[in-house]
Amino acid sequence: MHPENSQDSFGQVYVVGLGFVGLPLAMQFWNSGLRVTGLDIDLAKISLLQLGTSYLPDIRDHDVARPVQSGALTCIHEFATVTDVDTIIACVPTPLKGCPALRWYQ
């Protein structure tokens, strides 16, 4: 059941990083009935998602548009706006050549 079809709160999940892992994961959380906020520092990605447009070849525009238009998927670019959250999932690059790149977590 999707959140727009229910008055109940199913929880709020934040997905940080809306690339090839984060956006499909956010869509799966929405398909499971959760409210999802996606966060990415790439303003171009956020702008497209807010218009209901996908930038990934495996995700169709109408699959993004439905949760965005219903308000069940919100896309933002500033972490400072993250409040009242049940879960945060980080889907950001962590290359392991040498030392892991942890700058995304700071």
Short mmCIF file of C-alpha atoms in Angstrom, two decimals:
data_model
loop_
_atom_site.label_atom_id
_atom_site.label_comp_id
_atom_site.label_asym_id
_atom_site.label_seq_id
_atom_site.Cartn_x
_atom_site.Cartn_y
_atom_site.Cartn_z
CA MET A 1 0.00 0.00 0.00
CA HIS A 2 1.38 3.41 -0.93
CA PRO A 3 1.38 6.26 1.62
CA GLU A 4 -0.94 8.38 -0.51
CA ASN A 5 -3.59 5.66 -0.10
CA SER A 6 -3.54 5.65 3.69
CA GLN A 7 -3.96 8.00 6.64
CA ASP A 8 -1.47 5.97 8.70
CA SER A 9 2.17 6.88 9.11
CA PHE A 10 4.38 4.16 7.68
CA GLY A 11 7.66 5.80 8.68
CA GLN A 12 10.05 8.23 7.11
CA VAL A 13 13.21 7.06 5.34
CA TYR A 14 15.97 9.33 4.06
CA VAL A 15 18.17 8.09 1.23
CA VAL A 16 21.38 10.08 0.93
CA GLY A 17 22.80 9.86 -2.58
CA LEU A 18 20.37 9.39 -5.46
CA GLY A 19 22.63 7.71 -8.00
CA PHE A 20 22.54 4.22 -9.47
CA VAL A 21 22.01 2.68 -6.01
CA GLY A 22 20.16 5.39 -4.10
CA LEU A 23 17.34 6.23 -6.50
CA PRO A 24 16.28 2.61 -7.14
CA LEU A 25 16.46 1.99 -3.39
CA ALA A 26 14.30 5.05 -2.70
CA MET A 27 11.78 3.78 -5.25
CA GLN A 28 11.70 0.36 -3.55
CA PHE A 29 11.08 1.94 -0.16
CA TRP A 30 8.20 3.91 -1.69
CA ASN A 31 6.85 0.74 -3.31
CA SER A 32 6.89 -0.81 0.17
CA GLY A 33 4.64 1.94 1.50
CA LEU A 34 7.20 4.21 3.15
CA ARG A 35 7.49 7.96 2.85
CA VAL A 36 10.89 8.72 1.33
CA THR A 37 13.08 11.79 1.21
CA GLY A 38 15.97 11.59 -1.21
CA LEU A 39 18.94 13.85 -0.68
CA ASP A 40 21.67 14.56 -3.21
CA ILE A 41 24.18 17.38 -3.56
CA ASP A 42 23.69 17.38 -7.35
CA LEU A 43 21.12 20.12 -7.96
CA ALA A 44 20.53 18.92 -11.52
CA LYS A 45 19.38 15.51 -10.23
CA ILE A 46 17.14 17.10 -7.62
CA SER A 47 15.60 19.47 -10.18
CA LEU A 48 14.80 16.61 -12.57
CA LEU A 49 13.31 14.46 -9.81
CA GLN A 50 11.16 17.33 -8.54
CA LEU A 51 9.75 17.55 -12.07
CA GLY A 52 9.03 13.82 -12.05
CA THR A 53 11.82 13.06 -14.51
CA SER A 54 14.31 10.21 -14.16
CA TYR A 55 17.96 10.57 -15.16
CA LEU A 56 18.62 6.83 -14.92
CA PRO A 57 17.95 4.59 -17.93
CA ASP A 58 16.43 1.81 -15.78
CA ILE A 59 13.82 4.04 -14.13
CA ARG A 60 11.03 5.50 -16.24
CA ASP A 61 9.79 9.06 -15.83
CA HIS A 62 6.27 8.02 -14.85
CA ASP A 63 7.71 5.75 -12.14
CA VAL A 64 9.35 8.82 -10.58
CA ALA A 65 6.46 11.20 -11.26
CA ARG A 66 3.85 9.20 -9.35
CA PRO A 67 5.49 9.27 -5.89
CA VAL A 68 6.77 12.83 -6.38
CA GLN A 69 3.34 14.17 -7.36
CA SER A 70 1.69 12.37 -4.43
CA GLY A 71 4.19 13.87 -1.98
CA ALA A 72 5.40 10.44 -0.87
CA LEU A 73 8.84 11.05 -2.44
CA THR A 74 10.49 14.35 -1.65
CA CYS A 75 13.85 15.30 -3.11
CA ILE A 76 16.16 17.80 -1.42
CA HIS A 77 19.78 18.93 -1.68
CA GLU A 78 20.59 20.18 1.82
CA PHE A 79 21.19 17.81 4.71
CA ALA A 80 20.40 20.58 7.20
CA THR A 81 16.70 20.13 6.42
CA VAL A 82 16.69 16.51 7.63
CA THR A 83 14.43 16.23 10.68
CA ASP A 84 11.96 13.76 12.19
CA VAL A 85 13.46 10.69 10.57
CA ASP A 86 13.19 6.99 11.32
CA THR A 87 16.04 5.79 9.11
CA ILE A 88 18.87 7.29 7.05
CA ILE A 89 20.44 5.15 4.32
CA ALA A 90 23.72 6.41 2.84
CA CYS A 91 24.26 5.48 -0.81
CA VAL A 92 27.38 7.47 -1.58
CA PRO A 93 30.71 6.53 -3.16
CA THR A 94 33.08 4.68 -0.85
CA PRO A 95 36.04 3.67 -3.02
CA LEU A 96 38.39 1.33 -1.20
CA LYS A 97 41.67 2.01 -3.00
CA GLY A 98 43.95 2.83 -0.12
CA CYS A 99 41.81 4.54 2.52
CA PRO A 100 38.04 4.69 2.16
CA ALA A 101 36.71 8.08 0.99
CA LEU A 102 34.66 9.10 4.02
CA ARG A 103 34.20 12.79 3.17
CA TRP A 104 30.52 12.11 2.35
CA TYR A 105 29.93 11.14 5.98
CA GLN A 106 31.41 14.24 7.57
#
